Structure formats: structure tokens, C-alpha cells
Short mmCIF file of C-alpha atoms in Angstrom, two decimals:
data_model
loop_
_atom_site.label_atom_id
_atom_site.label_comp_id
_atom_site.label_asym_id
_atom_site.label_seq_id
_atom_site.Cartn_x
_atom_site.Cartn_y
_atom_site.Cartn_z
CA MET H 1 57.82 141.04 145.22
CA LEU H 2 58.49 138.67 147.98
CA LEU H 3 56.67 135.73 146.04
CA ARG H 4 58.78 136.53 142.92
CA SER H 5 62.11 136.50 144.92
CA LEU H 6 61.15 133.41 146.55
CA ARG H 7 60.30 131.54 143.33
CA ALA H 8 63.52 132.79 141.75
CA ALA H 9 65.58 131.34 144.72
CA MET H 10 63.78 127.98 144.20
CA LEU H 11 64.45 127.89 140.60
CA CYS H 12 68.08 128.56 141.28
CA SER H 13 68.40 125.84 144.02
CA ALA H 14 66.73 123.41 141.66
CA ALA H 15 69.31 124.15 138.85
CA ILE H 16 72.10 123.80 141.50
CA VAL H 17 70.74 120.37 142.49
CA SER H 18 70.52 119.45 138.99
CA LEU H 19 73.97 120.25 138.05
CA ALA H 20 75.21 118.32 141.17
CA ALA H 21 73.24 115.15 140.07
CA ALA H 22 74.48 115.31 136.49
CA PRO H 23 77.15 112.80 135.71
CA VAL H 24 80.62 114.20 134.99
CA GLN H 25 82.30 112.51 132.00
CA ALA H 26 85.69 111.12 132.87
CA ALA H 27 88.66 112.33 131.02
CA TYR H 28 90.05 109.45 128.83
CA PRO H 29 91.62 107.02 129.81
CA ASP H 30 89.93 106.15 133.31
CA LYS H 31 90.71 102.59 133.35
CA PRO H 32 93.27 100.33 131.59
CA VAL H 33 93.53 100.15 127.66
CA SER H 34 93.77 96.76 125.59
CA LEU H 35 96.44 96.67 122.81
CA ILE H 36 95.51 93.79 120.65
CA VAL H 37 98.39 92.18 118.75
CA PRO H 38 97.39 89.93 115.90
CA PHE H 39 100.79 87.83 116.05
CA PRO H 40 102.08 85.66 118.82
CA ALA H 41 104.30 86.54 121.80
CA GLY H 42 107.79 86.73 120.45
CA SER H 43 106.97 88.20 117.15
CA GLY H 44 108.60 91.28 115.92
CA THR H 45 105.04 93.05 116.16
CA ASP H 46 104.61 91.82 119.63
CA ALA H 47 108.14 92.73 120.86
CA VAL H 48 107.76 96.39 119.33
CA GLY H 49 103.97 96.66 120.43
CA ARG H 50 105.14 96.04 124.24
CA ILE H 51 107.58 98.79 124.22
CA PHE H 52 105.00 101.15 122.94
CA ALA H 53 102.35 99.81 125.45
CA ALA H 54 104.75 100.51 128.39
CA GLU H 55 105.57 104.03 127.03
CA LEU H 56 101.75 104.85 126.09
CA GLY H 57 100.68 103.74 129.61
CA ASN H 58 103.04 106.18 131.13
CA LEU H 59 102.04 108.99 129.05
CA LEU H 60 98.34 108.22 129.47
CA GLY H 61 98.47 107.51 133.19
CA GLN H 62 96.66 104.06 132.61
CA GLN H 63 98.12 100.75 132.07
CA VAL H 64 97.87 99.50 128.48
CA VAL H 65 97.68 95.63 128.53
CA VAL H 66 98.92 93.65 125.62
CA GLU H 67 96.55 90.93 124.30
CA ASN H 68 97.81 88.43 121.88
CA LYS H 69 95.32 87.26 119.27
CA PRO H 70 97.20 85.35 116.48
CA GLY H 71 96.07 83.42 113.50
CA ALA H 72 94.58 83.61 110.04
CA ASN H 73 96.87 86.28 108.57
CA ALA H 74 95.89 88.50 111.55
CA THR H 75 92.37 88.49 110.58
CA ILE H 76 91.17 86.89 113.94
CA ALA H 77 92.51 89.92 115.81
CA ALA H 78 91.42 92.47 113.24
CA GLN H 79 87.85 91.08 113.34
CA TYR H 80 87.97 91.30 117.24
CA VAL H 81 88.91 94.97 117.04
CA ALA H 82 86.33 95.89 114.44
CA ARG H 83 83.69 94.64 116.48
CA ALA H 84 84.79 96.50 119.74
CA LYS H 85 83.12 99.36 121.29
CA PRO H 86 84.82 102.75 119.81
CA ASP H 87 85.59 104.00 123.17
CA GLY H 88 89.33 104.09 123.14
CA TYR H 89 89.97 101.19 125.36
CA THR H 90 90.42 98.65 122.70
CA LEU H 91 93.29 99.37 120.22
CA PHE H 92 95.00 97.62 117.53
CA VAL H 93 98.85 97.74 116.57
CA THR H 94 98.99 95.77 113.44
CA THR H 95 100.84 95.58 110.00
CA ASN H 96 100.30 95.28 106.48
CA THR H 97 99.18 91.52 106.99
CA SER H 98 95.76 92.48 108.18
CA HIS H 99 95.07 95.59 106.37
CA SER H 100 96.93 95.23 103.16
CA ALA H 101 97.49 91.67 102.22
CA ALA H 102 94.80 89.50 103.95
CA PRO H 103 92.09 90.83 101.68
CA PHE H 104 93.78 89.42 98.70
CA LEU H 105 95.39 86.43 100.25
CA MET H 106 91.94 85.09 101.58
CA LYS H 107 88.99 84.50 99.62
CA SER H 108 87.04 86.34 102.19
CA VAL H 109 87.56 88.46 105.42
CA SER H 110 85.13 89.59 107.78
CA TYR H 111 85.82 93.24 107.99
CA ASP H 112 86.58 96.07 105.77
CA PRO H 113 90.25 97.45 106.45
CA VAL H 114 89.45 100.97 105.76
CA LYS H 115 85.62 101.37 106.77
CA ASP H 116 85.72 99.41 109.85
CA PHE H 117 88.76 101.07 111.48
CA THR H 118 89.93 104.50 112.89
CA PRO H 119 93.50 105.23 111.91
CA ILE H 120 95.43 106.54 114.86
CA ALA H 121 99.18 106.73 113.72
CA ARG H 122 101.92 105.18 111.82
CA GLY H 123 104.49 103.25 114.26
CA GLY H 124 107.18 102.86 111.83
CA ASN H 125 108.63 100.06 109.74
CA LEU H 126 109.80 96.47 110.40
CA PRO H 127 112.35 95.59 107.68
CA PHE H 128 112.56 91.93 106.46
CA ILE H 129 115.67 89.87 105.87
CA LEU H 130 116.18 86.67 103.90
CA VAL H 131 117.74 84.12 106.27
CA THR H 132 118.61 80.46 106.02
CA ASN H 133 119.88 77.54 107.93
CA PRO H 134 123.60 77.86 108.12
CA LYS H 135 124.09 74.07 107.19
CA GLN H 136 122.58 74.69 103.55
CA PRO H 137 125.35 74.86 100.99
CA TYR H 138 124.32 78.49 99.62
CA LYS H 139 125.95 81.45 101.23
CA SER H 140 124.41 84.21 99.00
CA VAL H 141 121.35 84.91 97.36
CA GLU H 142 122.94 84.01 93.79
CA GLU H 143 124.09 80.61 95.23
CA LEU H 144 120.48 79.94 96.56
CA ILE H 145 119.00 80.69 93.22
CA GLU H 146 121.50 78.51 91.37
CA TYR H 147 120.93 75.61 93.88
CA ALA H 148 117.05 76.15 93.72
CA ARG H 149 117.17 75.79 89.86
CA LYS H 150 119.15 72.43 90.16
CA ASN H 151 116.57 71.20 92.66
CA PRO H 152 113.06 72.38 91.69
CA GLY H 153 110.49 72.01 94.24
CA LYS H 154 113.12 70.81 96.98
CA VAL H 155 114.03 74.27 98.63
CA SER H 156 111.42 75.29 101.11
CA TYR H 157 110.53 78.62 102.55
CA ALA H 158 108.58 79.18 105.81
CA SER H 159 106.44 82.22 106.43
CA GLY H 160 104.84 83.62 109.68
CA ASN H 161 102.83 86.35 108.12
CA SER H 162 101.82 88.03 104.69
CA THR H 163 105.17 89.72 104.12
CA GLY H 164 106.87 86.26 104.44
CA ILE H 165 104.17 84.75 102.08
CA VAL H 166 104.47 87.48 99.50
CA ALA H 167 108.33 87.72 99.84
CA GLY H 168 108.96 84.18 99.11
CA ALA H 169 106.52 83.97 96.21
CA THR H 170 107.94 87.08 94.60
CA LEU H 171 111.49 85.80 94.92
CA ALA H 172 110.17 82.48 93.13
CA ARG H 173 108.63 84.51 90.41
CA ARG H 174 111.42 87.09 89.80
CA ALA H 175 114.21 84.45 89.84
CA ASP H 176 112.10 81.71 87.96
CA ILE H 177 112.66 79.12 90.48
CA ASP H 178 110.23 76.51 91.95
CA LEU H 179 109.96 76.89 95.99
CA LEU H 180 108.15 74.95 98.31
CA HIS H 181 106.05 77.18 100.66
CA VAL H 182 105.54 76.06 104.28
CA PRO H 183 103.05 78.44 106.25
CA TYR H 184 102.97 78.92 109.83
CA LYS H 185 100.66 80.47 112.24
CA GLY H 186 103.34 82.83 113.36
CA THR H 187 107.05 83.82 112.89
CA PRO H 188 108.44 82.22 116.28
CA GLN H 189 107.50 78.63 115.30
CA ALA H 190 108.81 79.00 111.80
CA LEU H 191 112.15 80.40 113.04
CA THR H 192 112.27 77.43 115.28
CA ASP H 193 111.68 74.99 112.46
CA LEU H 194 114.23 76.87 110.28
CA VAL H 195 116.89 76.67 112.98
CA GLY H 196 116.16 72.82 113.43
CA GLY H 197 116.52 72.24 109.75
CA GLN H 198 112.77 71.46 109.07
CA VAL H 199 112.58 74.10 106.39
CA ASP H 200 115.25 75.89 104.42
CA MET H 201 114.91 79.55 104.32
CA MET H 202 112.29 82.43 105.04
CA PHE H 203 111.95 86.02 105.03
CA THR H 204 111.56 87.34 108.42
CA ASP H 205 111.32 90.74 110.12
CA LEU H 206 114.52 91.97 111.72
CA ALA H 207 113.27 92.13 115.31
CA SER H 208 112.62 88.38 115.25
CA GLY H 209 115.26 87.10 113.11
CA LEU H 210 118.46 89.23 114.06
CA PRO H 211 119.11 87.42 117.45
CA PHE H 212 119.36 84.13 115.48
CA VAL H 213 121.71 85.64 112.96
CA GLN H 214 123.82 87.29 115.68
CA SER H 215 124.06 83.77 117.50
CA GLY H 216 125.09 82.09 114.51
CA GLN H 217 121.99 79.99 114.32
CA LEU H 218 120.87 81.52 111.13
CA ARG H 219 122.70 82.90 108.09
CA ALA H 220 121.35 86.35 106.58
CA LEU H 221 121.54 86.67 102.93
CA ALA H 222 119.92 90.10 101.97
CA VAL H 223 117.40 92.67 103.27
CA SER H 224 114.02 92.49 101.30
CA THR H 225 114.22 96.11 99.95
CA ALA H 226 115.69 97.61 97.04
CA GLN H 227 118.06 99.66 99.10
CA ARG H 228 120.10 98.70 102.03
CA SER H 229 118.82 99.23 105.54
CA ASP H 230 120.59 101.47 107.93
CA ILE H 231 120.11 99.02 110.75
CA VAL H 232 121.88 96.22 108.99
CA PRO H 233 124.18 98.07 106.50
CA ASP H 234 126.41 95.17 105.76
CA LEU H 235 123.52 93.12 104.14
CA PRO H 236 123.09 93.66 100.31
CA SER H 237 119.72 94.60 99.01
CA MET H 238 117.78 92.11 96.80
CA LYS H 239 118.68 94.29 93.79
CA GLU H 240 122.33 94.13 94.63
CA ALA H 241 121.90 90.44 95.07
CA GLY H 242 120.85 90.03 91.60
CA VAL H 243 116.92 90.09 91.98
CA GLU H 244 115.25 92.95 89.92
CA ASN H 245 112.10 94.68 90.90
CA PHE H 246 112.14 93.45 94.56
CA ASP H 247 111.13 95.97 97.12
CA LEU H 248 109.21 94.67 100.12
CA ASN H 249 108.68 96.31 103.47
CA SER H 250 106.37 95.69 106.45
CA TRP H 251 104.56 98.78 107.83
CA ASN H 252 103.20 98.92 111.49
CA GLY H 253 100.34 101.32 112.87
CA TYR H 254 97.85 101.93 115.42
CA PHE H 255 94.01 101.64 114.91
CA GLY H 256 90.86 101.80 116.79
CA PRO H 257 87.31 100.49 115.75
CA ALA H 258 85.49 102.83 113.41
CA GLY H 259 83.90 105.72 115.05
CA LEU H 260 86.52 106.41 117.57
CA PRO H 261 85.89 110.02 119.15
CA PRO H 262 88.28 112.71 117.58
CA GLU H 263 89.39 113.78 121.00
CA VAL H 264 90.70 110.28 121.64
CA VAL H 265 92.34 109.90 118.29
CA SER H 266 94.20 113.24 118.92
CA LYS H 267 95.28 112.18 122.41
CA LEU H 268 96.61 108.81 121.18
CA ASN H 269 98.40 110.29 118.18
CA ALA H 270 100.10 112.77 120.01
CA ALA H 271 101.40 110.26 122.61
CA ILE H 272 102.65 107.84 119.75
CA ASN H 273 104.46 110.78 118.18
CA GLN H 274 105.89 111.62 121.45
CA ILE H 275 107.15 108.12 121.84
CA VAL H 276 109.07 107.88 118.51
CA ALA H 277 110.55 111.38 119.14
CA ASN H 278 112.23 110.06 122.45
CA PRO H 279 115.82 109.30 121.48
CA GLU H 280 116.06 106.62 123.91
CA THR H 281 112.90 104.69 122.95
CA LYS H 282 113.86 105.15 119.32
CA LYS H 283 117.29 103.52 120.11
CA ARG H 284 115.55 100.55 121.93
CA LEU H 285 113.23 99.92 118.81
CA ALA H 286 116.06 100.13 116.42
CA GLN H 287 117.88 97.55 118.53
CA LEU H 288 114.98 95.41 117.85
CA GLY H 289 115.29 96.18 114.16
CA PHE H 290 112.49 98.51 114.08
CA ASP H 291 112.41 101.97 112.13
CA ALA H 292 110.33 103.89 114.25
CA PHE H 293 108.43 107.33 112.93
CA SER H 294 104.99 108.58 112.83
CA GLY H 295 102.64 111.39 111.59
CA THR H 296 99.08 112.55 111.47
CA PRO H 297 95.86 110.25 111.43
CA GLU H 298 95.17 111.88 108.13
CA SER H 299 98.31 110.83 106.48
CA PHE H 300 98.22 107.38 107.89
CA ALA H 301 94.54 106.87 106.50
CA GLU H 302 95.74 107.95 103.01
CA PHE H 303 98.75 105.59 103.44
CA VAL H 304 96.62 102.66 104.37
CA SER H 305 94.64 103.05 101.26
CA GLU H 306 97.54 103.28 99.04
CA GLN H 307 99.14 100.20 100.64
CA ARG H 308 96.00 98.13 100.14
CA ASP H 309 96.30 98.78 96.21
CA LEU H 310 100.18 98.26 96.37
CA TRP H 311 99.82 94.79 98.00
CA GLY H 312 96.93 93.85 95.96
CA ASN H 313 99.26 94.30 93.00
CA LEU H 314 102.35 92.69 94.61
CA ILE H 315 100.15 89.59 95.36
CA LYS H 316 98.66 89.39 91.88
CA ASP H 317 102.15 89.92 90.31
CA ALA H 318 103.51 87.04 92.37
CA GLY H 319 100.92 84.71 91.26
CA ILE H 320 99.37 83.90 94.48
CA GLN H 321 96.00 82.55 94.43
CA ALA H 322 93.58 83.52 97.41
CA GLN H 323 92.92 80.65 99.98
#
């Protein structure tokens, strides 16, 4: 009896020692998180991403560090995230450029926009506007089209992302005009050259372009959507401006690498939804020209698949050849 009691005590002690020695899994996150931005500092996605990063850091209790990895239609950053460890410490804030348009604008991309990522949450939309250098003679879309018809191939449009590329090509196709495309690695440099008169016009996101419009350095002609935007209600839609079947918008959302743990996805999704529900944060984002809203990971995943098909058709209809 004594031997049996002694053996039980030894087994119990061993179990206690074993439990004490077992590593305790830390709650996520227990170190800083990287948020990868596929566009340069000063771009609309960068400006919006930095607000989200600060708010996300407050909610998670860890610093969220923004890292800009621009270039190649956002595919450099996308490839980096796709190859990252799926532990929640490398996140991606991106747009339709990397996930909807690049697979059709480029002959090959080194990632699958659906299989290689874990959708976390929508962030919202970045409405685009058509802007020109105020020294140009046209003051409306109608006048621009008329001028371009009289001067085929002499009106240039800059682009700093896929939406700018597709919007310019779509305008040329819908209005039956010949425009000269001048691509840039990012929106900031394109806007600088537009203000300087090196190029004539471009479609840019409100976050990047609105300050130049407000300062008088650029002239805004229309929004890139079929309906007016609540953020800039005085600007006509492309339809109102006389261009039919023109409705382009840039979406924004958050991803991780494929295989992100469900509990991490759930925590991040809840935090992003909390951010966009905050009236003060939503107001700050609106001042940048960003329409903030979110939803579930499942609805975002479905949206991404739908947008890939939509942008594929837009690019095809615009007559853009993959480069």
C-alpha cells in the first residue's frame, strides 16, 4: 500500500514538472507586426494604411510597422507577402492593382491572388478623379475629348497604378480618342510631373490628388464612377460628363499569406471592423478621400474572386495588351 502511494506521488510530481517545462504559446501578437504597402510613401494606399496601422497597433497592443515595397504593378510586395511565414506578423494592405488587374496587365505574375493569400477584411474604397494641369485649354471632359480628337496622340495621360492605367485606356476606347500613355512606378511622381506640365492628365485616387486640386495646382474634371461621390459631390460622374459605360473604382483590403491561423484572422478582422466603425477615424479617412467600410473574411474572399473577373473584362474591353 505504501509502495503504491509512493509511486502515485512520483507520477504526480513528474506530471507537474512536465507541465512546468512545456512551452506556453504566447497570445498573438507578442511582437511588432509588419504591414506591407505595395506603393510608394505619399500614395493614397500608403496614407490610408498608416492610419490603419496606428489604430491597429493600439487595438492589438503591439506596434504595426508600415513597410513600402513599390513597383511592378504591386507585384513585388504581393510576392513578398505570399512567401512570408503565415504567422500574422506579415500583413498586406493592397488594392485591385495586385489582386484584380496585375494578372491581366502582366504576362506572368509569381503568385496566385486567390490561393496564395488569406483574406482578412475589406478596408474600403479609394474613389478616383480625372485631373489635368490647369494650363491646359480644356476645362471639362467634353472639352478634353474634343481637343484630343483634334490632336490625336498628343494628349498624354500618366498612371501610377492599375486603376490609372485601365481608366485612361477605357476613356480612350469609350470616347474613341488616341491618348499617349506614360506609366510611372507610383502616383506621387506622376502627380509631380503632371503639376510640372510633363504630362497632361491622369486618373488619380482622391487621397493623393485632392490636395493638389484644393491648392489650385491641378484641375479636377470628373470622378471615375457612374455616380457622383459623396466625398466630392460637386464633381460630375463620367456618365454626366458624356462618357457612357464608365464606372471604375479602386478597392482596398487586408491579407495575410495563405494558411494564416483562423484565430489570427478573426482577431485582425474584428480590429479592422472596429477601426472603420469609429466615427473619428472614419472622418479622418474621408478627409483623405477614402470611403472606409469592412465586413467578414468570407465576404471579402468572395469579393476578391468577383473583382478578378470584373477587372479581367475591363482590361480586355479597354484593349490593353499584357506586358
